[in-house]
Amino acid sequence: MTSSPGSADDTATASRHAARLSVRTAPPNPQAAVVLLHGGRADGLAAPPWINLPALRLRFFGTAILRARPRNTLLLASVRYRRRGWNGPLADPVHDARDALDELGRLSPGLPVVLVGHSMGGRAALRAAAHPSVRGVIALAPWCPAGEPASHLRDKTVVMLHDPRDRVTRADLTWAFARRARAQGADVHAVQMPHGGHTMLHGAQGWHHMTALCAAAVLDGTPPPHPIPSL
């Protein structure tokens, strides 16, 4: 059965082909790119709301990252999700992230990329790091269920920041994931943050500063800043 113009099928098709990359800064000759992936929900088939607080929270991280790099050298973008949730085996934000990275490759071929993801976005960033353009991941209070795959992170740099008092995602599962990824050949740095919970609002400047320094280190191919309280 064919669908009439403007039908739900047309809307779904348009959504699948809509741009997944939202560019914030694009200098004429960028040397690298950072792509932000905000948090979401375990389940949610609706699109993210127009006023998207998780995405707004990551903007401050993006600003800190820009300030830590030489002027006009960094392309900064974020992933635009089709749906608000992970949605079980659908893993919707992972597909969005991969599409966004493909778009970035067409926009600025050959750029090394660091993914910065929070919560659900952290999980999506870790999964999407298999993309050949990705040099590393900064995972902020990530959602890392037991058994989350890690073998694809071999030779990638992964920095995981988590407050053990987080009541939304579990830091002990983050540390377990870090150990699995390290065993698979990833260069992993697991950082226990002293406060901030899941929203990373208490001590926010510390989170921003540490993330910016770690992103710069990954892009420069240098070790993360020391001293760093790694596990």
CSV table of C-alpha atoms in Angstrom, one decimal:
chain,number,residue,atom,x,y,z
A,1,MET,CA,0.0,0.0,0.0
A,2,THR,CA,1.4,3.4,-1.0
A,3,SER,CA,1.3,6.3,1.4
A,4,SER,CA,0.0,9.7,0.6
A,5,PRO,CA,2.2,12.8,0.8
A,6,GLY,CA,2.6,14.1,4.3
A,7,SER,CA,1.8,10.7,5.8
A,8,ALA,CA,3.5,9.1,8.9
A,9,ASP,CA,5.7,7.0,6.5
A,10,ASP,CA,6.9,10.2,4.8
A,11,THR,CA,7.7,11.7,8.2
A,12,ALA,CA,9.6,8.6,9.3
A,13,THR,CA,11.6,8.5,6.0
A,14,ALA,CA,12.5,12.2,6.4
A,15,SER,CA,13.6,11.6,9.9
A,16,ARG,CA,15.9,8.8,8.9
A,17,HIS,CA,17.6,11.0,6.3
A,18,ALA,CA,17.7,14.2,8.3
A,19,ALA,CA,21.2,15.5,9.2
A,20,ARG,CA,22.4,13.9,12.4
A,21,LEU,CA,25.4,16.3,12.8
A,22,SER,CA,24.8,19.8,14.3
A,23,VAL,CA,27.9,22.0,13.8
A,24,ARG,CA,28.6,24.7,16.4
A,25,THR,CA,31.9,26.0,15.1
A,26,ALA,CA,33.5,25.2,11.8
A,27,PRO,CA,36.8,27.1,11.1
A,28,PRO,CA,38.0,27.2,7.5
A,29,ASN,CA,40.8,24.7,8.1
A,30,PRO,CA,40.1,22.7,11.2
A,31,GLN,CA,42.8,20.3,12.5
A,32,ALA,CA,40.5,18.1,14.6
A,33,ALA,CA,36.9,17.7,15.7
A,34,VAL,CA,35.1,17.1,18.9
A,35,VAL,CA,31.6,15.7,18.8
A,36,LEU,CA,29.3,15.9,21.8
A,37,LEU,CA,26.6,13.3,22.7
A,38,HIS,CA,24.2,14.3,25.4
A,39,GLY,CA,22.3,12.0,27.8
A,40,GLY,CA,18.8,10.6,27.4
A,41,ARG,CA,16.7,7.8,28.7
A,42,ALA,CA,16.8,4.0,28.6
A,43,ASP,CA,13.5,4.0,26.6
A,44,GLY,CA,11.8,6.7,24.6
A,45,LEU,CA,10.7,6.6,21.0
A,46,ALA,CA,9.7,10.3,20.8
A,47,ALA,CA,12.2,12.9,19.6
A,48,PRO,CA,14.1,14.9,22.2
A,49,PRO,CA,12.2,18.0,23.4
A,50,TRP,CA,12.8,21.4,21.9
A,51,ILE,CA,14.2,22.7,25.2
A,52,ASN,CA,16.8,20.0,25.7
A,53,LEU,CA,18.4,20.3,29.1
A,54,PRO,CA,20.9,17.4,28.6
A,55,ALA,CA,22.1,19.0,25.4
A,56,LEU,CA,22.4,22.4,27.0
A,57,ARG,CA,24.5,20.9,29.8
A,58,LEU,CA,27.1,19.7,27.3
A,59,ARG,CA,27.4,23.1,25.7
A,60,PHE,CA,29.4,24.2,28.7
A,61,PHE,CA,31.8,21.3,28.1
A,62,GLY,CA,32.1,22.3,24.5
A,63,THR,CA,32.9,25.9,25.4
A,64,ALA,CA,35.7,24.7,27.8
A,65,ILE,CA,37.1,22.4,25.1
A,66,LEU,CA,37.2,25.2,22.6
A,67,ARG,CA,39.0,27.5,25.0
A,68,ALA,CA,41.7,24.8,25.6
A,69,ARG,CA,42.6,24.6,21.9
A,70,PRO,CA,44.5,27.1,19.7
A,71,ARG,CA,42.1,29.5,18.1
A,72,ASN,CA,40.3,28.3,14.9
A,73,THR,CA,41.8,24.8,14.9
A,74,LEU,CA,38.8,22.8,16.2
A,75,LEU,CA,35.5,21.9,14.6
A,76,LEU,CA,32.9,21.4,17.4
A,77,ALA,CA,29.6,19.6,16.8
A,78,SER,CA,27.0,17.5,18.5
A,79,VAL,CA,24.9,14.5,17.5
A,80,ARG,CA,21.2,15.2,16.8
A,81,TYR,CA,19.2,12.2,18.1
A,82,ARG,CA,16.1,11.0,16.3
A,83,ARG,CA,14.7,9.5,19.5
A,84,ARG,CA,15.1,10.3,23.2
A,85,GLY,CA,15.9,6.8,24.3
A,86,TRP,CA,18.4,4.0,23.8
A,87,ASN,CA,15.5,1.6,23.2
A,88,GLY,CA,17.1,-1.8,23.9
A,89,PRO,CA,18.5,-3.6,20.9
A,90,LEU,CA,17.7,-0.7,18.7
A,91,ALA,CA,20.5,1.3,20.2
A,92,ASP,CA,19.1,4.4,18.5
A,93,PRO,CA,21.8,6.9,19.5
A,94,VAL,CA,24.6,4.7,18.3
A,95,HIS,CA,23.2,4.8,14.8
A,96,ASP,CA,22.7,8.5,15.0
A,97,ALA,CA,26.4,8.9,16.1
A,98,ARG,CA,27.6,6.8,13.3
A,99,ASP,CA,25.6,8.8,10.8
A,100,ALA,CA,26.9,12.0,12.3
A,101,LEU,CA,30.5,10.8,12.0
A,102,ASP,CA,29.9,9.9,8.3
A,103,GLU,CA,28.5,13.4,7.8
A,104,LEU,CA,31.5,14.9,9.4
A,105,GLY,CA,33.8,12.9,7.2
A,106,ARG,CA,32.0,14.3,4.1
A,107,LEU,CA,32.2,17.8,5.5
A,108,SER,CA,35.9,17.7,6.6
A,109,PRO,CA,37.6,14.5,5.4
A,110,GLY,CA,40.4,13.1,7.5
A,111,LEU,CA,39.9,14.9,10.7
A,112,PRO,CA,40.8,13.1,13.9
A,113,VAL,CA,37.7,13.0,16.2
A,114,VAL,CA,37.2,12.9,20.0
A,115,LEU,CA,33.7,11.9,21.2
A,116,VAL,CA,32.5,13.4,24.4
A,117,GLY,CA,29.4,11.7,25.8
A,118,HIS,CA,27.4,12.0,29.0
A,119,SER,CA,25.3,9.2,30.5
A,120,MET,CA,23.4,7.5,27.6
A,121,GLY,CA,25.5,9.6,25.3
A,122,GLY,CA,28.6,8.2,27.0
A,123,ARG,CA,27.5,4.7,26.2
A,124,ALA,CA,26.7,5.7,22.6
A,125,ALA,CA,30.1,7.4,22.3
A,126,LEU,CA,31.9,4.2,23.5
A,127,ARG,CA,30.0,2.1,21.0
A,128,ALA,CA,30.5,4.6,18.1
A,129,ALA,CA,34.2,4.7,18.8
A,130,ALA,CA,34.6,1.8,16.3
A,131,HIS,CA,34.3,4.4,13.6
A,132,PRO,CA,37.7,4.8,11.9
A,133,SER,CA,37.8,8.6,12.4
A,134,VAL,CA,37.5,8.4,16.2
A,135,ARG,CA,40.8,8.7,18.1
A,136,GLY,CA,39.3,8.6,21.5
A,137,VAL,CA,36.3,9.0,23.9
A,138,ILE,CA,35.7,11.1,27.0
A,139,ALA,CA,32.8,9.4,28.8
A,140,LEU,CA,31.2,11.4,31.5
A,141,ALA,CA,29.2,9.5,34.1
A,142,PRO,CA,28.5,6.9,31.4
A,143,TRP,CA,25.9,4.3,31.4
A,144,CYS,CA,27.9,1.1,31.1
A,145,PRO,CA,25.7,-2.0,31.7
A,146,ALA,CA,27.4,-5.3,32.5
A,147,GLY,CA,28.6,-7.0,29.4
A,148,GLU,CA,28.8,-3.9,27.3
A,149,PRO,CA,31.2,-4.7,24.4
A,150,ALA,CA,34.8,-3.3,24.6
A,151,SER,CA,36.9,-5.2,22.0
A,152,HIS,CA,36.4,-2.5,19.3
A,153,LEU,CA,38.2,0.0,21.5
A,154,ARG,CA,41.6,-1.5,20.9
A,155,ASP,CA,44.2,1.2,20.3
A,156,LYS,CA,41.7,3.9,21.1
A,157,THR,CA,42.1,6.3,24.1
A,158,VAL,CA,39.3,6.2,26.6
A,159,VAL,CA,38.9,8.6,29.5
A,160,MET,CA,36.1,7.8,31.9
A,161,LEU,CA,35.0,10.4,34.6
A,162,HIS,CA,32.6,9.3,37.3
A,163,ASP,CA,31.5,10.4,40.7
A,164,PRO,CA,31.0,7.2,42.8
A,165,ARG,CA,28.0,8.9,44.5
A,166,ASP,CA,26.1,9.1,41.2
A,167,ARG,CA,22.6,7.7,41.8
A,168,VAL,CA,21.6,7.4,38.1
A,169,THR,CA,24.5,5.5,36.5
A,170,ARG,CA,26.8,3.2,38.5
A,171,ALA,CA,30.5,4.1,38.8
A,172,ASP,CA,31.4,0.5,39.7
A,173,LEU,CA,30.1,-0.6,36.3
A,174,THR,CA,32.2,2.2,34.7
A,175,TRP,CA,35.3,0.9,36.4
A,176,ALA,CA,34.5,-2.7,35.4
A,177,PHE,CA,34.1,-1.5,31.8
A,178,ALA,CA,37.4,0.3,32.0
A,179,ARG,CA,39.1,-2.9,33.1
A,180,ARG,CA,37.6,-4.9,30.2
A,181,ALA,CA,38.5,-2.2,27.7
A,182,ARG,CA,42.1,-2.1,29.0
A,183,ALA,CA,42.3,-5.8,28.7
A,184,GLN,CA,41.2,-5.5,25.1
A,185,GLY,CA,44.1,-3.1,24.3
A,186,ALA,CA,42.5,0.3,24.8
A,187,ASP,CA,44.5,3.1,26.5
A,188,VAL,CA,42.1,3.6,29.4
A,189,HIS,CA,42.1,6.3,32.1
A,190,ALA,CA,39.4,5.9,34.8
A,191,VAL,CA,39.0,9.0,36.9
A,192,GLN,CA,37.1,9.1,40.1
A,193,MET,CA,35.6,12.6,40.4
A,194,PRO,CA,35.3,14.0,44.0
A,195,HIS,CA,31.7,15.3,43.5
A,196,GLY,CA,29.2,16.3,40.9
A,197,GLY,CA,26.8,13.4,41.0
A,198,HIS,CA,25.1,12.5,37.7
A,199,THR,CA,24.4,16.1,36.6
A,200,MET,CA,28.0,17.2,37.2
A,201,LEU,CA,26.7,20.5,38.5
A,202,HIS,CA,28.5,20.5,41.8
A,203,GLY,CA,32.1,21.3,41.0
A,204,ALA,CA,31.1,21.9,37.4
A,205,GLN,CA,34.2,23.9,36.6
A,206,GLY,CA,36.4,20.9,37.6
A,207,TRP,CA,34.5,18.6,35.3
A,208,HIS,CA,34.8,21.1,32.4
A,209,HIS,CA,38.5,21.7,33.0
A,210,MET,CA,39.4,18.0,33.3
A,211,THR,CA,37.3,17.2,30.2
A,212,ALA,CA,39.0,19.9,28.2
A,213,LEU,CA,42.5,18.9,29.2
A,214,CYS,CA,41.8,15.2,28.4
A,215,ALA,CA,40.2,16.0,25.0
A,216,ALA,CA,43.3,18.1,24.1
A,217,ALA,CA,45.6,15.3,25.3
A,218,VAL,CA,43.8,12.7,23.1
A,219,LEU,CA,43.9,15.0,20.1
A,220,ASP,CA,47.6,15.7,20.6
A,221,GLY,CA,48.5,12.1,21.2
A,222,THR,CA,49.9,12.9,24.7
A,223,PRO,CA,49.1,11.3,28.0
A,224,PRO,CA,46.2,12.8,30.0
A,225,PRO,CA,47.1,15.5,32.5
A,226,HIS,CA,48.9,14.5,35.7
A,227,PRO,CA,48.5,14.1,38.5
A,228,ILE,CA,45.2,12.4,37.6
A,229,PRO,CA,43.4,10.2,40.1
A,230,SER,CA,43.1,7.1,37.9
A,231,LEU,CA,41.7,3.7,39.1
